[in-house]
mmCIF file of C-alpha atoms in Angstrom:
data_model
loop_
_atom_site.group_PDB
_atom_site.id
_atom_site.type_symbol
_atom_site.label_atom_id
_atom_site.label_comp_id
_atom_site.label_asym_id
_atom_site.label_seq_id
_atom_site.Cartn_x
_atom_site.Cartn_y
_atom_site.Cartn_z
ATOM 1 C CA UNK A 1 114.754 -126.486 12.659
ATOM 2 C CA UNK A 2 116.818 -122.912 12.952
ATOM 3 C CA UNK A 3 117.468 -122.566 16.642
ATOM 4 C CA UNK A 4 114.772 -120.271 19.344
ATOM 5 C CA UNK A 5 116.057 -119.496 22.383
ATOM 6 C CA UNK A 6 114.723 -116.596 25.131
ATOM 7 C CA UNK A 7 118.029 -116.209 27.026
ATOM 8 C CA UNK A 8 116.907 -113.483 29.263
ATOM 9 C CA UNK A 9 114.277 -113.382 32.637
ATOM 10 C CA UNK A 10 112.655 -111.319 33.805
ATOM 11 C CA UNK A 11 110.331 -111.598 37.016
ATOM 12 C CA UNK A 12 106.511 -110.830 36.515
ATOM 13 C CA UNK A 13 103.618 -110.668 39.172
ATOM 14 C CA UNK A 14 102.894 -113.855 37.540
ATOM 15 C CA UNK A 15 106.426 -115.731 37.478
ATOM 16 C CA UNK A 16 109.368 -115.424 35.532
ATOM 17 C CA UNK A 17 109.196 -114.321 32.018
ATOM 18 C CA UNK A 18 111.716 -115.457 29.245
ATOM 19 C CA UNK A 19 112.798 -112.875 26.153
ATOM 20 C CA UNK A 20 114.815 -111.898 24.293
ATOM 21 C CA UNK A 21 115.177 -108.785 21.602
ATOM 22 C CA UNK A 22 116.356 -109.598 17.801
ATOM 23 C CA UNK A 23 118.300 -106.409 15.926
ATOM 24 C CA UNK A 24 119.959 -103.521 16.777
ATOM 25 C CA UNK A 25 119.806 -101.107 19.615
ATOM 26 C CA UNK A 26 118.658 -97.545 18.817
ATOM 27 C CA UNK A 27 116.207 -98.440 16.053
ATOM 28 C CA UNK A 28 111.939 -98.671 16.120
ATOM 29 C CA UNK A 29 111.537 -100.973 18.757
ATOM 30 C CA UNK A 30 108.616 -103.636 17.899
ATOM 31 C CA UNK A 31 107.393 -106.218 20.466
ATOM 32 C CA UNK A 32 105.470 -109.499 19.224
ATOM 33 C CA UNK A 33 102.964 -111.312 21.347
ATOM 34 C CA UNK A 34 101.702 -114.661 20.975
ATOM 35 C CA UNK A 35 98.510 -116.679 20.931
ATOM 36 C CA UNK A 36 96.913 -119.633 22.891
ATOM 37 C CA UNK A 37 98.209 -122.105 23.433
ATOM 38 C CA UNK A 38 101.103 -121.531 20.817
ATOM 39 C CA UNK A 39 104.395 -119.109 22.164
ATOM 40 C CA UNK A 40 106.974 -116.566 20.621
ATOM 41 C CA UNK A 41 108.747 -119.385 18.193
ATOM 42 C CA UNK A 42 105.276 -118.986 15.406
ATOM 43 C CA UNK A 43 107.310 -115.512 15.642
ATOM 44 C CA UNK A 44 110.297 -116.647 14.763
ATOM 45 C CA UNK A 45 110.764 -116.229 10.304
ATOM 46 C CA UNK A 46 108.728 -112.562 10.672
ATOM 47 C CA UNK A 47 111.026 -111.648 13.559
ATOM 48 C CA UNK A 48 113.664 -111.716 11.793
ATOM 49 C CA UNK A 49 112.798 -110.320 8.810
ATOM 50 C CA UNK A 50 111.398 -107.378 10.599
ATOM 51 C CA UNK A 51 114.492 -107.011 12.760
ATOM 52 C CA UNK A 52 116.328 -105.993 9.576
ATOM 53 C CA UNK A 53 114.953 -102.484 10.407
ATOM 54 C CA UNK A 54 113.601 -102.963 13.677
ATOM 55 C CA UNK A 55 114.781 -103.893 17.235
ATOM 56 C CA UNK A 56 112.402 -106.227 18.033
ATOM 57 C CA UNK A 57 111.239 -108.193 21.199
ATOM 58 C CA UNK A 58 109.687 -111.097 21.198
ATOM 59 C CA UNK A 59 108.856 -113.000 24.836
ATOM 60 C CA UNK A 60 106.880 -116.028 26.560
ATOM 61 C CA UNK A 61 103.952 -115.282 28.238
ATOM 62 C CA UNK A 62 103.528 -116.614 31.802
ATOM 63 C CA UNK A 63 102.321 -120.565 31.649
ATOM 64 C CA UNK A 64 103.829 -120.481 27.980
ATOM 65 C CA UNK A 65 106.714 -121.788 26.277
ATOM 66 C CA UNK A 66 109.424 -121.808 28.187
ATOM 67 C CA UNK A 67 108.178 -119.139 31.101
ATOM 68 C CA UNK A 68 107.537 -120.024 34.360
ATOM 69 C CA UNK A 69 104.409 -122.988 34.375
ATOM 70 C CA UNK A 70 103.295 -123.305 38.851
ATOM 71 C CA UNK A 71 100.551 -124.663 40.191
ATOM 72 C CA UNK A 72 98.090 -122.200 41.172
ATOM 73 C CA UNK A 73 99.789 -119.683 38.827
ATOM 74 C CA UNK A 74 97.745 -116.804 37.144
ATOM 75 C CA UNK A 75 98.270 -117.098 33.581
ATOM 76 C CA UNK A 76 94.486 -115.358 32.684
ATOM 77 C CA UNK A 77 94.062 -112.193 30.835
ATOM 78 C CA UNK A 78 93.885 -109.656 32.755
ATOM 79 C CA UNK A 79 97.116 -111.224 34.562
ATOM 80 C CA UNK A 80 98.655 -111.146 31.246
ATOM 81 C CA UNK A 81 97.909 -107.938 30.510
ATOM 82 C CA UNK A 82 99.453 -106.571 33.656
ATOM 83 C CA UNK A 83 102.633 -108.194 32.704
ATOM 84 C CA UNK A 84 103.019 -107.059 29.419
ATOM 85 C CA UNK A 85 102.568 -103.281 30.998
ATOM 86 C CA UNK A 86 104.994 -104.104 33.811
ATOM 87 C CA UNK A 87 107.299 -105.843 30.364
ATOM 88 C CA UNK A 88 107.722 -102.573 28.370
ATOM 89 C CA UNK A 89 108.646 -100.948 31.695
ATOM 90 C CA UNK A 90 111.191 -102.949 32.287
ATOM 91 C CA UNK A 91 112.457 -102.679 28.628
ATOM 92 C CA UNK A 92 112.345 -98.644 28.916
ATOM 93 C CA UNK A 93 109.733 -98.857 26.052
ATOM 94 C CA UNK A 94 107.100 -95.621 26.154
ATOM 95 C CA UNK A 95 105.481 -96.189 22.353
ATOM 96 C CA UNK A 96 106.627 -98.985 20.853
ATOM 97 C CA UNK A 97 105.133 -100.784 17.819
ATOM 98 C CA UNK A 98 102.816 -104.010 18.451
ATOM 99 C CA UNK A 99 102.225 -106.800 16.937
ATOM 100 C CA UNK A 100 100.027 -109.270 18.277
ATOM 101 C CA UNK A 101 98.272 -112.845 17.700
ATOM 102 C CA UNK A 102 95.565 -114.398 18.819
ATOM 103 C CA UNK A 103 94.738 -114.072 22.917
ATOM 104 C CA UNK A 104 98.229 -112.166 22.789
ATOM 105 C CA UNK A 105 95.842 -109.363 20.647
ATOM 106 C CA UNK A 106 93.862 -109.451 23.638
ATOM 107 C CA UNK A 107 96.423 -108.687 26.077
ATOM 108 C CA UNK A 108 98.090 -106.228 24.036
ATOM 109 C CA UNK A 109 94.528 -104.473 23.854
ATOM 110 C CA UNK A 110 94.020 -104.854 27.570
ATOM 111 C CA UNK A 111 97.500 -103.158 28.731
ATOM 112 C CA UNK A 112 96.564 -100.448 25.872
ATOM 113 C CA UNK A 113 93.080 -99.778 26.672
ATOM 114 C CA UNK A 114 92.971 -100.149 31.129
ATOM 115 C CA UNK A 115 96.382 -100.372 32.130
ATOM 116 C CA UNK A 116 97.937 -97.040 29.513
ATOM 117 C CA UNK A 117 100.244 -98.769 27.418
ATOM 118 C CA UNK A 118 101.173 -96.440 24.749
ATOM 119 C CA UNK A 119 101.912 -98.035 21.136
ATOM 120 C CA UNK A 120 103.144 -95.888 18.017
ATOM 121 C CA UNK A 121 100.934 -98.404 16.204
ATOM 122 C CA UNK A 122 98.984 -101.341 16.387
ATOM 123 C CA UNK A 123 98.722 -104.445 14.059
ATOM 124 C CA UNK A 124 96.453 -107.386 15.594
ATOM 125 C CA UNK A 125 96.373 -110.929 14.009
ATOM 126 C CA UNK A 126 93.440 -113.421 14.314
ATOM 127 C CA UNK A 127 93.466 -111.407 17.675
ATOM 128 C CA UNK A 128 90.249 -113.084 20.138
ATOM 129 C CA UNK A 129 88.565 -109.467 20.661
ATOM 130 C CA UNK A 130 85.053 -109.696 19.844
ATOM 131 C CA UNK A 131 82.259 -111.850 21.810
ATOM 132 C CA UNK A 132 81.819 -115.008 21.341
ATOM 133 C CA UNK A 133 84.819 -116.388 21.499
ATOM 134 C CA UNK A 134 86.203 -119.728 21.774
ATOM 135 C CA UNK A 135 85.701 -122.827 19.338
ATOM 136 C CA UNK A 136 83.247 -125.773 21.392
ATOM 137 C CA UNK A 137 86.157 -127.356 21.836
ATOM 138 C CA UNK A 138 87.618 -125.223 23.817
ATOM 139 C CA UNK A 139 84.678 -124.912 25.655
ATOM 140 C CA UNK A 140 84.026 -128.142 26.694
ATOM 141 C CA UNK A 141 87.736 -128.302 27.764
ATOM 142 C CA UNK A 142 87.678 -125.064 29.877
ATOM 143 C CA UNK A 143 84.075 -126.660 31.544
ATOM 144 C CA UNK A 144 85.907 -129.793 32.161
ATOM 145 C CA UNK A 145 89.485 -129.017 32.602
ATOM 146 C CA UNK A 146 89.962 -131.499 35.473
ATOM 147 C CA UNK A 147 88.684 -134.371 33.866
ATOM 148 C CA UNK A 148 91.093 -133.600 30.470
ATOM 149 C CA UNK A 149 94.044 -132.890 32.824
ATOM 150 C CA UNK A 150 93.749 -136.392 34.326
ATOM 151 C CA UNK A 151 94.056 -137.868 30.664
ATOM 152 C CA UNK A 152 97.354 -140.517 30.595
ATOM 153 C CA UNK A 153 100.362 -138.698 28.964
ATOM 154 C CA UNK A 154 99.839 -140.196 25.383
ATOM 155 C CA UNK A 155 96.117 -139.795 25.160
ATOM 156 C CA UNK A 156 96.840 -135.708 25.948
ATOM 157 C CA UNK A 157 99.560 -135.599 23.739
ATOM 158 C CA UNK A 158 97.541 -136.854 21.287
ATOM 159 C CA UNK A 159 94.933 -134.425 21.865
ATOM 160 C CA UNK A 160 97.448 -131.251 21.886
ATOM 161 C CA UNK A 161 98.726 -131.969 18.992
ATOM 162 C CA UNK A 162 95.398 -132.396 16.807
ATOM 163 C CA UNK A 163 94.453 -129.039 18.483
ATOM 164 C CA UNK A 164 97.651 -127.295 17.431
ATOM 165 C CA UNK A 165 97.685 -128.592 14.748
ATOM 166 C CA UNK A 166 93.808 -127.247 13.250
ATOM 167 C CA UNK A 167 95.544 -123.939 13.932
ATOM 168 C CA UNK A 168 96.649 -124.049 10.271
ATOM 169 C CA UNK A 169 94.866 -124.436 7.155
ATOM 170 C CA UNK A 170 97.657 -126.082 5.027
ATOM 171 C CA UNK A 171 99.163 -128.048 7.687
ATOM 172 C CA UNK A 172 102.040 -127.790 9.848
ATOM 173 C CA UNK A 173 105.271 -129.152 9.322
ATOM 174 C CA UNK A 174 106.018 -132.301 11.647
ATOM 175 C CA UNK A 175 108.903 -130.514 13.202
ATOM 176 C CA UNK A 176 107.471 -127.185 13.846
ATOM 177 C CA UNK A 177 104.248 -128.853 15.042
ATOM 178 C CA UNK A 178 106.686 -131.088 17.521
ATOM 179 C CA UNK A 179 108.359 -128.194 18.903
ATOM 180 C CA UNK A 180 105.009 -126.111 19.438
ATOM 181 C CA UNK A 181 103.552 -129.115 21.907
ATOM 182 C CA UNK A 182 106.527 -130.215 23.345
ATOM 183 C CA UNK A 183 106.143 -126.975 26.074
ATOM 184 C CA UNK A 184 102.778 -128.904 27.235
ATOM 185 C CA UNK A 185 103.988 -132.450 27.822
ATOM 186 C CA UNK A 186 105.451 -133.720 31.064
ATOM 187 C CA UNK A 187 104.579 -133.288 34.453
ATOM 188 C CA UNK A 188 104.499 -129.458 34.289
ATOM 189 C CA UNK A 189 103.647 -128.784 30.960
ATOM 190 C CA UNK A 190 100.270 -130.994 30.717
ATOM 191 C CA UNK A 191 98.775 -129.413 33.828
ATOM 192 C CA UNK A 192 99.503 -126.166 32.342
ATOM 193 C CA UNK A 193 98.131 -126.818 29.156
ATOM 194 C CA UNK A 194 94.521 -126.562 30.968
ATOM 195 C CA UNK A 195 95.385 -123.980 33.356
ATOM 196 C CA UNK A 196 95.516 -121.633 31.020
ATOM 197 C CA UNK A 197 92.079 -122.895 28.892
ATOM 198 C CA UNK A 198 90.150 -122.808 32.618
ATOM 199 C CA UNK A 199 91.732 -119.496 33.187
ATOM 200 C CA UNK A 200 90.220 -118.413 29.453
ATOM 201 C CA UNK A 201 87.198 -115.872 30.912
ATOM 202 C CA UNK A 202 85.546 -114.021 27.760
ATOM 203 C CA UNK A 203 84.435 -110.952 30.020
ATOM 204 C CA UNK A 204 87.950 -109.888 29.857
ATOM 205 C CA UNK A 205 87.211 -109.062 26.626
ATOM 206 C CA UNK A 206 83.769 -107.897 26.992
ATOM 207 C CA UNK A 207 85.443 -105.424 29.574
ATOM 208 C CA UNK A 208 87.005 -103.463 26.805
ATOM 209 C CA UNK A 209 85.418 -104.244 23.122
ATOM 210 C CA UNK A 210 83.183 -101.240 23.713
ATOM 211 C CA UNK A 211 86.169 -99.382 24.022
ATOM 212 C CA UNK A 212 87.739 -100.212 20.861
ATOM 213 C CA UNK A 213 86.156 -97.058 19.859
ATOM 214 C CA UNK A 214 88.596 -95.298 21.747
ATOM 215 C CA UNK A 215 92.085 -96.402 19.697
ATOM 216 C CA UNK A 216 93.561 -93.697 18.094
ATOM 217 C CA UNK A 217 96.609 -95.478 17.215
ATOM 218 C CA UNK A 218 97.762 -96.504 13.545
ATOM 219 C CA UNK A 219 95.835 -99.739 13.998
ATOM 220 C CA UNK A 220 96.033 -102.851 11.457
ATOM 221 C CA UNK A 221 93.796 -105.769 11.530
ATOM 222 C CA UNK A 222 95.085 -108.925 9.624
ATOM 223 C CA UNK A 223 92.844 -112.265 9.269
ATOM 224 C CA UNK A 224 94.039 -115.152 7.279
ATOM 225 C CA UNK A 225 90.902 -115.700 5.469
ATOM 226 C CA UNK A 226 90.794 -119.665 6.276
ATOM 227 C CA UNK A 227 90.854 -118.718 9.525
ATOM 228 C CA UNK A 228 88.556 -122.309 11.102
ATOM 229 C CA UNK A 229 89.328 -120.898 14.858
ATOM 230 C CA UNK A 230 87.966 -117.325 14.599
ATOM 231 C CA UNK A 231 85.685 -116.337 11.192
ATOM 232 C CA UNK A 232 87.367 -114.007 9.115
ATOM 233 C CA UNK A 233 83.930 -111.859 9.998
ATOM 234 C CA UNK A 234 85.244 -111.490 12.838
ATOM 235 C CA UNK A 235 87.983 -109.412 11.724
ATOM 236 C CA UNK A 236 86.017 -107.291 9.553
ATOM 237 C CA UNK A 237 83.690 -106.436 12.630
ATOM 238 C CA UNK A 238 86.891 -105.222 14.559
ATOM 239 C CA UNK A 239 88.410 -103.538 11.647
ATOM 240 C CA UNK A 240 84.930 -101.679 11.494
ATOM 241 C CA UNK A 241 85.105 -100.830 15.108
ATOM 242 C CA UNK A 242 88.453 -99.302 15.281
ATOM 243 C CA UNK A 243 88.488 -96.019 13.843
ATOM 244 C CA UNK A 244 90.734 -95.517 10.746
ATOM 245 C CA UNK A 245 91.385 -99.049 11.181
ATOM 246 C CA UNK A 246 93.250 -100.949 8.289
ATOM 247 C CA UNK A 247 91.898 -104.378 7.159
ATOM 248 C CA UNK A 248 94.345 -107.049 5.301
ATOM 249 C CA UNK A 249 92.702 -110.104 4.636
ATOM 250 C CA UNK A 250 95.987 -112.875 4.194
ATOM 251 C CA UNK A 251 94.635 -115.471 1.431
ATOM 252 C CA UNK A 252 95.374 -119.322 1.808
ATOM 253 C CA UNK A 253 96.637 -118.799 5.519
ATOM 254 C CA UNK A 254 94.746 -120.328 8.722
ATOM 255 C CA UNK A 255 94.440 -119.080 11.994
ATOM 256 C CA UNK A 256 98.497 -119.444 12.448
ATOM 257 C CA UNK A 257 99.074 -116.897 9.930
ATOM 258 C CA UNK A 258 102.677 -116.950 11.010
ATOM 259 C CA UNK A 259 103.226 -120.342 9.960
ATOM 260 C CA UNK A 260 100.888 -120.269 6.682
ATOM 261 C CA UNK A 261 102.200 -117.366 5.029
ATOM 262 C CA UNK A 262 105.269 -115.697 6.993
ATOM 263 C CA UNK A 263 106.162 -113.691 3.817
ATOM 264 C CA UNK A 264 102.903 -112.245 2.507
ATOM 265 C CA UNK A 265 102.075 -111.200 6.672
ATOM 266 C CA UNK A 266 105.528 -109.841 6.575
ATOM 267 C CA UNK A 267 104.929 -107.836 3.529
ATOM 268 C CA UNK A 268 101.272 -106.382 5.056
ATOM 269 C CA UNK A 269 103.094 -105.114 8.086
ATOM 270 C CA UNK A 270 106.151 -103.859 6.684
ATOM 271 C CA UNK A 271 103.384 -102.160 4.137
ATOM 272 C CA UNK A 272 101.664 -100.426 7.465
ATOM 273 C CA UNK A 273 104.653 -99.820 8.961
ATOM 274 C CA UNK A 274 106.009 -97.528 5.935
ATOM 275 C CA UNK A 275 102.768 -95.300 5.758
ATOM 276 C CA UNK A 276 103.142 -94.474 9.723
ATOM 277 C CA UNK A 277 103.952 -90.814 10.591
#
């Protein structure tokens, strides 16, 4: 598979964050989140595409990828959220452009909405913004997250990768599947992989999604429409609660839009992108 690396660090209130920025200095910078329990590399074929005309910076969340996983480490929401404000400080970025997946649509609309992020514009994907959230699955996991962490090695790697792997309608390639659970195997990696489902606390949404309201950024809302994680209702209920809000359904693409149809998301944001002010 083409080569992902986050050479750079950077140290967070919740442990060291790996990065890196794709394109050239001095144009519209763009940052890309990422989703639970996935990281930056679903970002990898839109990244670069939209770093043709964009410098854009992609990173690892805390307990993600390859950032810092610790025992005891706070990898929740709101933790995230503080991060990603303390991030585009550290990058010099005042209104950047966003792009975000999944929980990372959560954390993106945290640091926006309580901590005063300012974004030129907005694009969520699949984002987990709107009560109820999480599939019974994850529920039962987050209830029980001791019991599943104490699973032997192949029995959780097992599990992990059926999980990951119902992120995508048509299926995931072996290899790209591999490399997206390999970051919770091992000694480290398993323990983190339920760390961050115990930390998963839906009032961190409910704390803002009457707030949503509020956005007066460009905002985009993008749901691949065989979505089985989050209904692609969903997405029209938080296109209909942003104001001005624009609402891009992605056809034959799961909740891992990235991976099901790279070119036709890349198309709908490089369409927002070209109406912006």
């Amino acid at each position: 598979m083409p080569a992902w690396s986050l050479p750079e660090t950077f140290p967070s209130c919740s442990g060291a964050v790996r990065w890196n920025r794709l394109g050239e200095a001095g144009r519209p910078a763009l940052v890309l989140l990422h989703g639970t329990p996935f990281s930056s590399y679903v970002w990898r074929a839109v990244a670069r595409s939209l770093a043709r005309e964009h410098q854009v910076f992609v990173w690892d969340m805390p307990g993600y990828g390859a950032s810092e996983k610790s025992s005891g480490q706070d990898v929740s929401l709101a933790a995230q959220g503080r991060v990603f404000t303390e991030l585009l400080a550290h990058w010099g970025l005042e209104r950047p452009l966003v792009v975000a997946h999944d929980f990372g649509g959560a954390v993106a609309l945290r640091a926006h909405l309580l901590h005063g992020a300012g974004y030129a514009a907005l694009a969520l994907v699949d984002p987990v913004a709107l009560a109820p959230w999480g599939s019974p699955f994850f529920r039962l996991v987050r209830d029980h997250a001791e019991v599943f962490e104490a699973l032997p090695p192949p029995l959780h790697g097992a599990l992990v990768r059926e999980y990951v792997g119902s992120a995508s309608s048509p299926g995931l390639h072996p290899a790209v599947l591999d490399r997206l659970v390999r970051p919770w195997l091992g000694e480290e990696g398993q323990p983190a992989f339920y760390r961050q489902i115990a930390q998963a606390d839906q009032r961190h949404t409910d704390e803002i999604q009457e707030r949503y309201a509020d956005i007066t950024v460009p905002t985009l809302v993008c749901w691949g429409e065989e979505d089985a994680w989050i209904p692609v209702a969903k997405g029209r209920e938080l296109a209909a609660a942003v104001p001005g809000a624009r609402w891009e359904p992605i056809a034959h693409a799961g909740h891992l839009v990235q991976e099901d149809a790279p070119a036709e998301l890349t198309a709908a944001l490089l369409a927002f992108l070209g109406r912006l002010p």
